[in-house]
Amino acid sequence: MTNLSHIAIIGSGPSAIYLLHHIWKNIDVLRPYLKTIAIFEKASISGRGMPYSPQTTDIYNLANISSEEIPVLHHSFGNWLREQPSSDLKKLNITELPINDKEVYSRLALGSFFEDQFKTIIEQLKLSGISVTSYEDKEIVDIRQFENSRFEITDKYKKSYRFSTVIIANGHVWKEEDTKERGYYASPWPIQKIVPKEGDYYNFSIGTLGASLSAFDVVTTLSHRHGTFETIKGGLKFIKDKNAPNFKMVLHSAEGWLPHLQYEQQEPLRELYRHFTREQLLGLIDDAGVMRIDDYFDTLCRPALMSAFKKDSMPDVVEKLQTSEFSFSDLVELMSEKHEYVNSFEGMKEEMVLAKQSVLNNVPINWMETLDDLMYSLNFHAEYLPAEDHLFFHNEIMRFLMNVIAALPLQSAEILLALYDAGSIELVKGYVDLDADSPNKNSTLVTVEQKDGSTEEFDYQLFINCSGEKKLELEDFPFPGLIDQKILRAPLIAFRDPTKIDGIEDTVRKAVVDADDGRKKLKLSGIDIDASYRTVNDSGEPNTGLYNINFTHTNGLRPYSYGLQACNATSLIVVESWVTKLSEGLDVADSAEEMTKFYDEHEDL
C-alpha cells in the first residue's frame, strides 16, 4: 500500500487542483494517514497551469471550453464568474453579460478561476488538519528513489526534499529551441514572445505549422494587434491597420482541414459507460487479456452510432453502418470526406450556419457527441488493445478526432472568417518540410509537398510551429534519476498477429522490440503506467508511491486523455484507488473485473 504520510505534487495546474479537490472530498478516510502535502510549481504563479497563465497566454486567447463542460470544484466556472465584479470581468475580456454557462470565455478568466479554487482547496485542507505548502519558482529537475521506497526530489537550485509519495502533474514542456534570427519559433508559448513591440507591426505574411486551436491562438493574438474587429450589420469585420497593409496569416495543414465548430451537446461531460455496460465491455476481453478494436466498434460503437446518426437525420450513414463490412476505418474515411471542402473557409461559412442553429436552438449533433463518448471510454481501456490496434488508434483515430471532433468556439470561427473576408488569412494544404539548410539566414524556408509529388516554397520572416508538443520518448523523460535507476520503462504492447509486422511502415518497425518473454512487442511513446496511474518499473511491477498524471508522459497508453475532464478523471482515479485500498483492501488495478467495476461505481468518470 502507498505510504500517504508525506505527498509531493509536481505541478500546480488543473490536474493538481483536481487531485487536491478529491483528496479534500475524501479527507475523512485519508486524514489518519496523511500528514503533509507539498506542491512544487516552476512558474512564479501557482494554481493556474501553463495554458491559463498571464505569463504564457494572451487576453485574446479563448479557453476553448464552456463552463458546463468543466468538472465542478468548489464552484462551477460560470457561478464563479457571476460572483466577480464587472470591473474585474472587463480585465478578463468579458464584457457581455449575463454570464452564460454555454459561452466560451478567455483563458485568463479560466486561469483566475483555477487560482481561486486552488487557494480555497488548500485552505480547506489546512482546516482539516493537513499541513499544505505551495512552492513557486521551484522547478523540479530530478527524482530518485532511495531506501524504504521513499523518493527524493531535487529542484533547479539543487535543494532536495524527501517524500513517501510523489505525483507528477507538471504539464506541457517544449524543449525544441527557437531560432529567433531566422524568425522561427518552435512553439507559440509563451505567446508574448511573438507579439511585436508597441508601435511595431508585421507588415508581411506570417506562417504557422498547423491549423489547430494553438494556431488560432496565434491568429487571434496577432490579428488584434494589426487591426480592429467591428460588428457591422450583425457580422464581424476585420479592418487592417494602415501601418500593416501586407499583414497576413498563412496556416499550413497537411490535410487542409479546419476544425469542426462548437456544437450543442445533450451531455457536456463524457461518461465511460453511457452507451454500453461494463459487462458488455468485459465480454470483449479474451482469455489472454486482449480486446480487438474491431470488436469494440462492431459490438459497442456500431449500435450507438446508428442511433445517433438516425437522430441527426443522416440515413446514408445509418445504412452503411447496418452493413457488417463497413468498418471503423470506413467510418473515419466517410466522415472525413464530409468534412473536406475545396475551400475550408467557405466550408466553415456553411458549417457556421448549422453550428449556430445547433448552439442557439439547443439542437445537438448526436453522432459527434456519441463518438466522443465512445473514444473517451476506449481510451481508459486501451491497455487491452494489441499493438496493431494501438497503431490504428494513434495514427488514424486520433488524427480524425483532433481534426473533426475537436470543436472550435464560434467566437474564434467568426474571427477567422472576418480575416478571410478581409484577405488576411490563407490555408495551405500539404506536407511541410522546414529546410534547416536554407541559404537565407534571416528567414525560414518552408517546402510544401502535395500527394502528387509537386512542391512549392514559402519564405517567412516569422514562422511559428503550432503542431503541438512532440511525443515524449523514455530517454527524454525530464527526471533522469528515475531512468538511471530503472524505476520507469516505456509501454510494451504485444502484437496479436506477429505476421503483420512486416507490413507496417519502416519508421514504426523501428519501435518493434524482442521482449523478454520471447514475443514481438511495440514500444509506445511515453512511460508505462498501470490503470491507477502508478508508474511501472523495468521489471513490469507498479512503483508504490510514484504516480504520473501528466498526459504528455502517458499518452502512449492513454492517447485520448486530454482536456479538463481528463484532468479530473485521472486525479479521481488516483485518489479513489487509495480510498478503495484503505477501506476495502482492494487494489483496483489488479484485474479488468475490478477496474471496470471501479469505473462503473464513480459517476464523475
PDB file of N, CA, C and O in Angstrom, residues 146-214:
ATOM      1  N   PHE A 146      15.063   6.073  -2.922  1.00  0.00           N
ATOM      2  CA  PHE A 146      16.084   5.544  -2.017  1.00  0.00           C
ATOM      3  C   PHE A 146      15.422   4.572  -1.053  1.00  0.00           C
ATOM      4  O   PHE A 146      14.336   4.057  -1.344  1.00  0.00           O
ATOM      5  N   GLU A 147      16.079   4.279   0.073  1.00  0.00           N
ATOM      6  CA  GLU A 147      15.638   3.182   0.938  1.00  0.00           C
ATOM      7  C   GLU A 147      14.190   3.328   1.374  1.00  0.00           C
ATOM      8  O   GLU A 147      13.655   4.423   1.468  1.00  0.00           O
ATOM      9  N   ASN A 148      13.565   2.188   1.616  1.00  0.00           N
ATOM     10  CA  ASN A 148      12.176   2.110   2.084  1.00  0.00           C
ATOM     11  C   ASN A 148      11.185   2.722   1.092  1.00  0.00           C
ATOM     12  O   ASN A 148      10.129   3.234   1.480  1.00  0.00           O
ATOM     13  N   SER A 149      11.552   2.678  -0.196  1.00  0.00           N
ATOM     14  CA  SER A 149      10.686   3.137  -1.286  1.00  0.00           C
ATOM     15  C   SER A 149      10.346   4.623  -1.190  1.00  0.00           C
ATOM     16  O   SER A 149       9.380   5.080  -1.791  1.00  0.00           O
ATOM     17  N   ARG A 150      11.129   5.393  -0.425  1.00  0.00           N
ATOM     18  CA  ARG A 150      10.892   6.828  -0.368  1.00  0.00           C
ATOM     19  C   ARG A 150      11.564   7.505  -1.569  1.00  0.00           C
ATOM     20  O   ARG A 150      12.432   6.933  -2.214  1.00  0.00           O
ATOM     21  N   PHE A 151      11.130   8.737  -1.828  1.00  0.00           N
ATOM     22  CA  PHE A 151      11.620   9.440  -3.004  1.00  0.00           C
ATOM     23  C   PHE A 151      12.256  10.771  -2.617  1.00  0.00           C
ATOM     24  O   PHE A 151      11.793  11.461  -1.702  1.00  0.00           O
ATOM     25  N   GLU A 152      13.321  11.095  -3.326  1.00  0.00           N
ATOM     26  CA  GLU A 152      13.996  12.377  -3.147  1.00  0.00           C
ATOM     27  C   GLU A 152      13.844  13.185  -4.421  1.00  0.00           C
ATOM     28  O   GLU A 152      14.172  12.706  -5.511  1.00  0.00           O
ATOM     29  N   ILE A 153      13.315  14.388  -4.299  1.00  0.00           N
ATOM     30  CA  ILE A 153      13.184  15.260  -5.459  1.00  0.00           C
ATOM     31  C   ILE A 153      14.142  16.433  -5.293  1.00  0.00           C
ATOM     32  O   ILE A 153      14.396  16.901  -4.187  1.00  0.00           O
ATOM     33  N   THR A 154      14.678  16.905  -6.429  1.00  0.00           N
ATOM     34  CA  THR A 154      15.688  17.962  -6.412  1.00  0.00           C
ATOM     35  C   THR A 154      15.237  19.102  -7.305  1.00  0.00           C
ATOM     36  O   THR A 154      14.809  18.869  -8.445  1.00  0.00           O
ATOM     37  N   ASP A 155      15.306  20.342  -6.792  1.00  0.00           N
ATOM     38  CA  ASP A 155      14.897  21.481  -7.598  1.00  0.00           C
ATOM     39  C   ASP A 155      16.080  22.060  -8.365  1.00  0.00           C
ATOM     40  O   ASP A 155      17.221  21.596  -8.229  1.00  0.00           O
ATOM     41  N   LYS A 156      15.807  23.082  -9.181  1.00  0.00           N
ATOM     42  CA  LYS A 156      16.843  23.652 -10.042  1.00  0.00           C
ATOM     43  C   LYS A 156      17.946  24.351  -9.248  1.00  0.00           C
ATOM     44  O   LYS A 156      19.027  24.624  -9.774  1.00  0.00           O
ATOM     45  N   TYR A 157      17.668  24.631  -7.981  1.00  0.00           N
ATOM     46  CA  TYR A 157      18.679  25.242  -7.118  1.00  0.00           C
ATOM     47  C   TYR A 157      19.486  24.193  -6.355  1.00  0.00           C
ATOM     48  O   TYR A 157      20.236  24.518  -5.444  1.00  0.00           O
ATOM     49  N   LYS A 158      19.278  22.914  -6.720  1.00  0.00           N
ATOM     50  CA  LYS A 158      19.977  21.765  -6.145  1.00  0.00           C
ATOM     51  C   LYS A 158      19.590  21.501  -4.687  1.00  0.00           C
ATOM     52  O   LYS A 158      20.324  20.845  -3.951  1.00  0.00           O
ATOM     53  N   LYS A 159      18.414  22.005  -4.304  1.00  0.00           N
ATOM     54  CA  LYS A 159      17.898  21.688  -2.984  1.00  0.00           C
ATOM     55  C   LYS A 159      17.032  20.435  -3.081  1.00  0.00           C
ATOM     56  O   LYS A 159      16.247  20.293  -4.016  1.00  0.00           O
ATOM     57  N   SER A 160      17.185  19.523  -2.115  1.00  0.00           N
ATOM     58  CA  SER A 160      16.472  18.249  -2.159  1.00  0.00           C
ATOM     59  C   SER A 160      15.423  18.150  -1.065  1.00  0.00           C
ATOM     60  O   SER A 160      15.540  18.765   0.009  1.00  0.00           O
ATOM     61  N   TYR A 161      14.383  17.369  -1.370  1.00  0.00           N
ATOM     62  CA  TYR A 161      13.269  17.148  -0.437  1.00  0.00           C
ATOM     63  C   TYR A 161      12.916  15.663  -0.512  1.00  0.00           C
ATOM     64  O   TYR A 161      13.037  15.039  -1.567  1.00  0.00           O
ATOM     65  N   ARG A 162      12.435  15.109   0.597  1.00  0.00           N
ATOM     66  CA  ARG A 162      12.094  13.687   0.624  1.00  0.00           C
ATOM     67  C   ARG A 162      10.617  13.487   0.976  1.00  0.00           C
ATOM     68  O   ARG A 162      10.078  14.156   1.854  1.00  0.00           O
ATOM     69  N   PHE A 163      10.015  12.513   0.260  1.00  0.00           N
ATOM     70  CA  PHE A 163       8.582  12.253   0.408  1.00  0.00           C
ATOM     71  C   PHE A 163       8.310  10.764   0.307  1.00  0.00           C
ATOM     72  O   PHE A 163       9.075  10.004  -0.296  1.00  0.00           O
ATOM     73  N   SER A 164       7.181  10.370   0.869  1.00  0.00           N
ATOM     74  CA  SER A 164       6.763   8.964   0.766  1.00  0.00           C
ATOM     75  C   SER A 164       6.031   8.692  -0.537  1.00  0.00           C
ATOM     76  O   SER A 164       6.050   7.572  -1.051  1.00  0.00           O
ATOM     77  N   THR A 165       5.361   9.726  -1.094  1.00  0.00           N
ATOM     78  CA  THR A 165       4.598   9.571  -2.328  1.00  0.00           C
ATOM     79  C   THR A 165       4.826  10.804  -3.215  1.00  0.00           C
ATOM     80  O   THR A 165       4.828  11.932  -2.715  1.00  0.00           O
ATOM     81  N   VAL A 166       5.021  10.571  -4.503  1.00  0.00           N
ATOM     82  CA  VAL A 166       5.203  11.656  -5.465  1.00  0.00           C
ATOM     83  C   VAL A 166       4.199  11.483  -6.599  1.00  0.00           C
ATOM     84  O   VAL A 166       4.070  10.386  -7.161  1.00  0.00           O
ATOM     85  N   ILE A 167       3.483  12.567  -6.921  1.00  0.00           N
ATOM     86  CA  ILE A 167       2.565  12.568  -8.066  1.00  0.00           C
ATOM     87  C   ILE A 167       3.073  13.586  -9.073  1.00  0.00           C
ATOM     88  O   ILE A 167       3.179  14.778  -8.758  1.00  0.00           O
ATOM     89  N   ILE A 168       3.402  13.130 -10.268  1.00  0.00           N
ATOM     90  CA  ILE A 168       3.913  14.003 -11.329  1.00  0.00           C
ATOM     91  C   ILE A 168       2.720  14.559 -12.099  1.00  0.00           C
ATOM     92  O   ILE A 168       1.958  13.815 -12.704  1.00  0.00           O
ATOM     93  N   ALA A 169       2.573  15.883 -12.063  1.00  0.00           N
ATOM     94  CA  ALA A 169       1.441  16.546 -12.732  1.00  0.00           C
ATOM     95  C   ALA A 169       1.925  17.863 -13.329  1.00  0.00           C
ATOM     96  O   ALA A 169       1.275  18.895 -13.209  1.00  0.00           O
ATOM     97  N   ASN A 170       3.084  17.807 -14.001  1.00  0.00           N
ATOM     98  CA  ASN A 170       3.771  19.045 -14.366  1.00  0.00           C
ATOM     99  C   ASN A 170       3.464  19.600 -15.744  1.00  0.00           C
ATOM    100  O   ASN A 170       4.064  20.588 -16.159  1.00  0.00           O
ATOM    101  N   GLY A 171       2.546  19.015 -16.491  1.00  0.00           N
ATOM    102  CA  GLY A 171       2.054  19.660 -17.708  1.00  0.00           C
ATOM    103  C   GLY A 171       3.017  19.696 -18.872  1.00  0.00           C
ATOM    104  O   GLY A 171       3.940  18.899 -18.982  1.00  0.00           O
ATOM    105  N   HIS A 172       2.797  20.689 -19.760  1.00  0.00           N
ATOM    106  CA  HIS A 172       3.482  20.755 -21.048  1.00  0.00           C
ATOM    107  C   HIS A 172       4.913  21.272 -20.927  1.00  0.00           C
ATOM    108  O   HIS A 172       5.205  22.145 -20.103  1.00  0.00           O
ATOM    109  N   VAL A 173       5.772  20.737 -21.798  1.00  0.00           N
ATOM    110  CA  VAL A 173       7.150  21.221 -21.911  1.00  0.00           C
ATOM    111  C   VAL A 173       7.518  21.216 -23.392  1.00  0.00           C
ATOM    112  O   VAL A 173       7.340  20.214 -24.082  1.00  0.00           O
ATOM    113  N   TRP A 174       8.023  22.361 -23.876  1.00  0.00           N
ATOM    114  CA  TRP A 174       8.513  22.437 -25.254  1.00  0.00           C
ATOM    115  C   TRP A 174      10.028  22.578 -25.205  1.00  0.00           C
ATOM    116  O   TRP A 174      10.553  23.610 -24.796  1.00  0.00           O
ATOM    117  N   LYS A 175      10.721  21.529 -25.622  1.00  0.00           N
ATOM    118  CA  LYS A 175      12.178  21.503 -25.477  1.00  0.00           C
ATOM    119  C   LYS A 175      12.910  22.061 -26.697  1.00  0.00           C
ATOM    120  O   LYS A 175      14.044  22.514 -26.586  1.00  0.00           O
ATOM    121  N   GLU A 176      12.276  21.994 -27.853  1.00  0.00           N
ATOM    122  CA  GLU A 176      12.953  22.472 -29.053  1.00  0.00           C
ATOM    123  C   GLU A 176      13.212  23.970 -28.937  1.00  0.00           C
ATOM    124  O   GLU A 176      12.373  24.739 -28.476  1.00  0.00           O
ATOM    125  N   GLU A 177      14.395  24.388 -29.382  1.00  0.00           N
ATOM    126  CA  GLU A 177      14.803  25.781 -29.246  1.00  0.00           C
ATOM    127  C   GLU A 177      14.263  26.635 -30.392  1.00  0.00           C
ATOM    128  O   GLU A 177      14.175  26.187 -31.538  1.00  0.00           O
ATOM    129  N   ASP A 178      13.913  27.883 -30.067  1.00  0.00           N
ATOM    130  CA  ASP A 178      13.570  28.861 -31.094  1.00  0.00           C
ATOM    131  C   ASP A 178      14.841  29.288 -31.823  1.00  0.00           C
ATOM    132  O   ASP A 178      15.945  29.247 -31.262  1.00  0.00           O
ATOM    133  N   THR A 179      14.682  29.684 -33.081  1.00  0.00           N
ATOM    134  CA  THR A 179      15.792  30.268 -33.852  1.00  0.00           C
ATOM    135  C   THR A 179      15.368  31.672 -34.239  1.00  0.00           C
ATOM    136  O   THR A 179      14.860  31.916 -35.342  1.00  0.00           O
ATOM    137  N   LYS A 180      15.536  32.589 -33.306  1.00  0.00           N
ATOM    138  CA  LYS A 180      14.954  33.920 -33.457  1.00  0.00           C
ATOM    139  C   LYS A 180      15.548  34.686 -34.633  1.00  0.00           C
ATOM    140  O   LYS A 180      14.855  35.487 -35.265  1.00  0.00           O
ATOM    141  N   GLU A 181      16.845  34.451 -34.904  1.00  0.00           N
ATOM    142  CA  GLU A 181      17.466  35.193 -36.013  1.00  0.00           C
ATOM    143  C   GLU A 181      16.834  34.847 -37.361  1.00  0.00           C
ATOM    144  O   GLU A 181      16.890  35.631 -38.303  1.00  0.00           O
ATOM    145  N   ARG A 182      16.212  33.681 -37.435  1.00  0.00           N
ATOM    146  CA  ARG A 182      15.518  33.289 -38.665  1.00  0.00           C
ATOM    147  C   ARG A 182      14.003  33.454 -38.537  1.00  0.00           C
ATOM    148  O   ARG A 182      13.260  33.060 -39.420  1.00  0.00           O
ATOM    149  N   GLY A 183      13.574  33.989 -37.407  1.00  0.00           N
ATOM    150  CA  GLY A 183      12.146  34.195 -37.197  1.00  0.00           C
ATOM    151  C   GLY A 183      11.379  32.911 -36.993  1.00  0.00           C
ATOM    152  O   GLY A 183      10.167  32.862 -37.228  1.00  0.00           O
ATOM    153  N   TYR A 184      12.079  31.857 -36.527  1.00  0.00           N
ATOM    154  CA  TYR A 184      11.424  30.562 -36.317  1.00  0.00           C
ATOM    155  C   TYR A 184      11.184  30.347 -34.824  1.00  0.00           C
ATOM    156  O   TYR A 184      12.094  30.484 -34.002  1.00  0.00           O
ATOM    157  N   TYR A 185       9.925  29.991 -34.478  1.00  0.00           N
ATOM    158  CA  TYR A 185       9.579  29.701 -33.098  1.00  0.00           C
ATOM    159  C   TYR A 185       9.049  28.276 -33.014  1.00  0.00           C
ATOM    160  O   TYR A 185       8.116  27.900 -33.726  1.00  0.00           O
ATOM    161  N   ALA A 186       9.679  27.475 -32.144  1.00  0.00           N
ATOM    162  CA  ALA A 186       9.374  26.051 -32.047  1.00  0.00           C
ATOM    163  C   ALA A 186       8.008  25.778 -31.434  1.00  0.00           C
ATOM    164  O   ALA A 186       7.477  24.678 -31.560  1.00  0.00           O
ATOM    165  N   SER A 187       7.451  26.767 -30.765  1.00  0.00           N
ATOM    166  CA  SER A 187       6.083  26.692 -30.235  1.00  0.00           C
ATOM    167  C   SER A 187       5.592  28.123 -30.055  1.00  0.00           C
ATOM    168  O   SER A 187       6.395  29.061 -30.052  1.00  0.00           O
ATOM    169  N   PRO A 188       4.287  28.306 -29.883  1.00  0.00           N
ATOM    170  CA  PRO A 188       3.791  29.665 -29.659  1.00  0.00           C
ATOM    171  C   PRO A 188       3.984  30.160 -28.225  1.00  0.00           C
ATOM    172  O   PRO A 188       3.686  31.311 -27.937  1.00  0.00           O
ATOM    173  N   TRP A 189       4.468  29.281 -27.324  1.00  0.00           N
ATOM    174  CA  TRP A 189       4.427  29.606 -25.893  1.00  0.00           C
ATOM    175  C   TRP A 189       5.796  29.928 -25.323  1.00  0.00           C
ATOM    176  O   TRP A 189       6.768  29.253 -25.656  1.00  0.00           O
ATOM    177  N   PRO A 190       5.885  30.931 -24.440  1.00  0.00           N
ATOM    178  CA  PRO A 190       4.826  31.881 -24.081  1.00  0.00           C
ATOM    179  C   PRO A 190       4.511  32.785 -25.267  1.00  0.00           C
ATOM    180  O   PRO A 190       5.417  33.217 -25.995  1.00  0.00           O
ATOM    181  N   ILE A 191       3.254  33.077 -25.453  1.00  0.00           N
ATOM    182  CA  ILE A 191       2.832  33.736 -26.677  1.00  0.00           C
ATOM    183  C   ILE A 191       3.325  35.182 -26.760  1.00  0.00           C
ATOM    184  O   ILE A 191       3.402  35.756 -27.854  1.00  0.00           O
ATOM    185  N   GLN A 192       3.741  35.750 -25.633  1.00  0.00           N
ATOM    186  CA  GLN A 192       4.254  37.117 -25.633  1.00  0.00           C
ATOM    187  C   GLN A 192       5.502  37.265 -26.503  1.00  0.00           C
ATOM    188  O   GLN A 192       5.792  38.352 -27.003  1.00  0.00           O
ATOM    189  N   LYS A 193       6.228  36.153 -26.722  1.00  0.00           N
ATOM    190  CA  LYS A 193       7.478  36.249 -27.481  1.00  0.00           C
ATOM    191  C   LYS A 193       7.252  36.565 -28.953  1.00  0.00           C
ATOM    192  O   LYS A 193       8.178  37.027 -29.638  1.00  0.00           O
ATOM    193  N   ILE A 194       6.040  36.322 -29.466  1.00  0.00           N
ATOM    194  CA  ILE A 194       5.787  36.608 -30.885  1.00  0.00           C
ATOM    195  C   ILE A 194       5.017  37.910 -31.081  1.00  0.00           C
ATOM    196  O   ILE A 194       4.726  38.287 -32.216  1.00  0.00           O
ATOM    197  N   VAL A 195       4.684  38.584 -29.984  1.00  0.00           N
ATOM    198  CA  VAL A 195       3.929  39.840 -30.081  1.00  0.00           C
ATOM    199  C   VAL A 195       4.893  40.984 -30.402  1.00  0.00           C
ATOM    200  O   VAL A 195       5.917  41.130 -29.724  1.00  0.00           O
ATOM    201  N   PRO A 196       4.617  41.784 -31.431  1.00  0.00           N
ATOM    202  CA  PRO A 196       5.520  42.902 -31.741  1.00  0.00           C
ATOM    203  C   PRO A 196       5.512  43.940 -30.624  1.00  0.00           C
ATOM    204  O   PRO A 196       4.535  44.070 -29.880  1.00  0.00           O
ATOM    205  N   LYS A 197       6.616  44.678 -30.507  1.00  0.00           N
ATOM    206  CA  LYS A 197       6.673  45.749 -29.524  1.00  0.00           C
ATOM    207  C   LYS A 197       5.632  46.810 -29.871  1.00  0.00           C
ATOM    208  O   LYS A 197       5.251  46.969 -31.030  1.00  0.00           O
ATOM    209  N   GLU A 198       5.166  47.501 -28.839  1.00  0.00           N
ATOM    210  CA  GLU A 198       4.159  48.528 -29.053  1.00  0.00           C
ATOM    211  C   GLU A 198       4.650  49.545 -30.078  1.00  0.00           C
ATOM    212  O   GLU A 198       5.760  50.072 -29.967  1.00  0.00           O
ATOM    213  N   GLY A 199       3.833  49.801 -31.080  1.00  0.00           N
ATOM    214  CA  GLY A 199       4.217  50.727 -32.146  1.00  0.00           C
ATOM    215  C   GLY A 199       4.835  50.047 -33.350  1.00  0.00           C
ATOM    216  O   GLY A 199       4.981  50.658 -34.408  1.00  0.00           O
ATOM    217  N   ASP A 200       5.219  48.753 -33.186  1.00  0.00           N
ATOM    218  CA  ASP A 200       5.766  47.980 -34.312  1.00  0.00           C
ATOM    219  C   ASP A 200       4.670  47.125 -34.928  1.00  0.00           C
ATOM    220  O   ASP A 200       3.673  46.783 -34.271  1.00  0.00           O
ATOM    221  N   TYR A 201       4.881  46.744 -36.202  1.00  0.00           N
ATOM    222  CA  TYR A 201       3.896  45.929 -36.920  1.00  0.00           C
ATOM    223  C   TYR A 201       4.623  44.910 -37.786  1.00  0.00           C
ATOM    224  O   TYR A 201       5.767  45.114 -38.203  1.00  0.00           O
ATOM    225  N   TYR A 202       3.929  43.787 -38.064  1.00  0.00           N
ATOM    226  CA  TYR A 202       4.429  42.794 -39.013  1.00  0.00           C
ATOM    227  C   TYR A 202       3.750  43.071 -40.353  1.00  0.00           C
ATOM    228  O   TYR A 202       2.622  42.639 -40.582  1.00  0.00           O
ATOM    229  N   ASN A 203       4.456  43.762 -41.195  1.00  0.00           N
ATOM    230  CA  ASN A 203       3.884  44.138 -42.497  1.00  0.00           C
ATOM    231  C   ASN A 203       4.285  43.113 -43.556  1.00  0.00           C
ATOM    232  O   ASN A 203       4.869  43.445 -44.590  1.00  0.00           O
ATOM    233  N   PHE A 204       3.984  41.852 -43.254  1.00  0.00           N
ATOM    234  CA  PHE A 204       4.341  40.750 -44.148  1.00  0.00           C
ATOM    235  C   PHE A 204       3.509  39.535 -43.777  1.00  0.00           C
ATOM    236  O   PHE A 204       2.769  39.556 -42.787  1.00  0.00           O
ATOM    237  N   SER A 205       3.642  38.458 -44.533  1.00  0.00           N
ATOM    238  CA  SER A 205       2.906  37.221 -44.256  1.00  0.00           C
ATOM    239  C   SER A 205       3.604  36.424 -43.162  1.00  0.00           C
ATOM    240  O   SER A 205       4.838  36.300 -43.156  1.00  0.00           O
ATOM    241  N   ILE A 206       2.814  35.888 -42.239  1.00  0.00           N
ATOM    242  CA  ILE A 206       3.308  35.101 -41.111  1.00  0.00           C
ATOM    243  C   ILE A 206       2.796  33.676 -41.270  1.00  0.00           C
ATOM    244  O   ILE A 206       1.603  33.458 -41.513  1.00  0.00           O
ATOM    245  N   GLY A 207       3.679  32.705 -41.141  1.00  0.00           N
ATOM    246  CA  GLY A 207       3.284  31.309 -41.317  1.00  0.00           C
ATOM    247  C   GLY A 207       3.143  30.562 -40.013  1.00  0.00           C
ATOM    248  O   GLY A 207       3.819  30.864 -39.030  1.00  0.00           O
ATOM    249  N   THR A 208       2.237  29.591 -39.992  1.00  0.00           N
ATOM    250  CA  THR A 208       2.129  28.668 -38.856  1.00  0.00           C
ATOM    251  C   THR A 208       2.140  27.237 -39.389  1.00  0.00           C
ATOM    252  O   THR A 208       1.592  26.960 -40.457  1.00  0.00           O
ATOM    253  N   LEU A 209       2.778  26.354 -38.650  1.00  0.00           N
ATOM    254  CA  LEU A 209       2.692  24.923 -38.944  1.00  0.00           C
ATOM    255  C   LEU A 209       1.532  24.379 -38.134  1.00  0.00           C
ATOM    256  O   LEU A 209       1.585  24.313 -36.904  1.00  0.00           O
ATOM    257  N   GLY A 210       0.459  24.017 -38.831  1.00  0.00           N
ATOM    258  CA  GLY A 210      -0.744  23.545 -38.158  1.00  0.00           C
ATOM    259  C   GLY A 210      -1.865  24.555 -38.270  1.00  0.00           C
ATOM    260  O   GLY A 210      -1.640  25.765 -38.348  1.00  0.00           O
ATOM    261  N   ALA A 211      -3.083  24.030 -38.302  1.00  0.00           N
ATOM    262  CA  ALA A 211      -4.286  24.869 -38.309  1.00  0.00           C
ATOM    263  C   ALA A 211      -5.180  24.423 -37.162  1.00  0.00           C
ATOM    264  O   ALA A 211      -6.383  24.267 -37.302  1.00  0.00           O
ATOM    265  N   SER A 212      -4.540  24.217 -36.007  1.00  0.00           N
ATOM    266  CA  SER A 212      -5.230  23.706 -34.828  1.00  0.00           C
ATOM    267  C   SER A 212      -5.621  24.855 -33.919  1.00  0.00           C
ATOM    268  O   SER A 212      -5.466  26.029 -34.253  1.00  0.00           O
ATOM    269  N   LEU A 213      -6.108  24.497 -32.725  1.00  0.00           N
ATOM    270  CA  LEU A 213      -6.508  25.513 -31.765  1.00  0.00           C
ATOM    271  C   LEU A 213      -5.333  26.390 -31.353  1.00  0.00           C
ATOM    272  O   LEU A 213      -5.503  27.589 -31.113  1.00  0.00           O
ATOM    273  N   SER A 214      -4.126  25.806 -31.261  1.00  0.00           N
ATOM    274  CA  SER A 214      -2.944  26.617 -30.925  1.00  0.00           C
ATOM    275  C   SER A 214      -2.643  27.632 -32.017  1.00  0.00           C
ATOM    276  O   SER A 214      -2.258  28.770 -31.731  1.00  0.00           O
TER     277      SER A 214
END
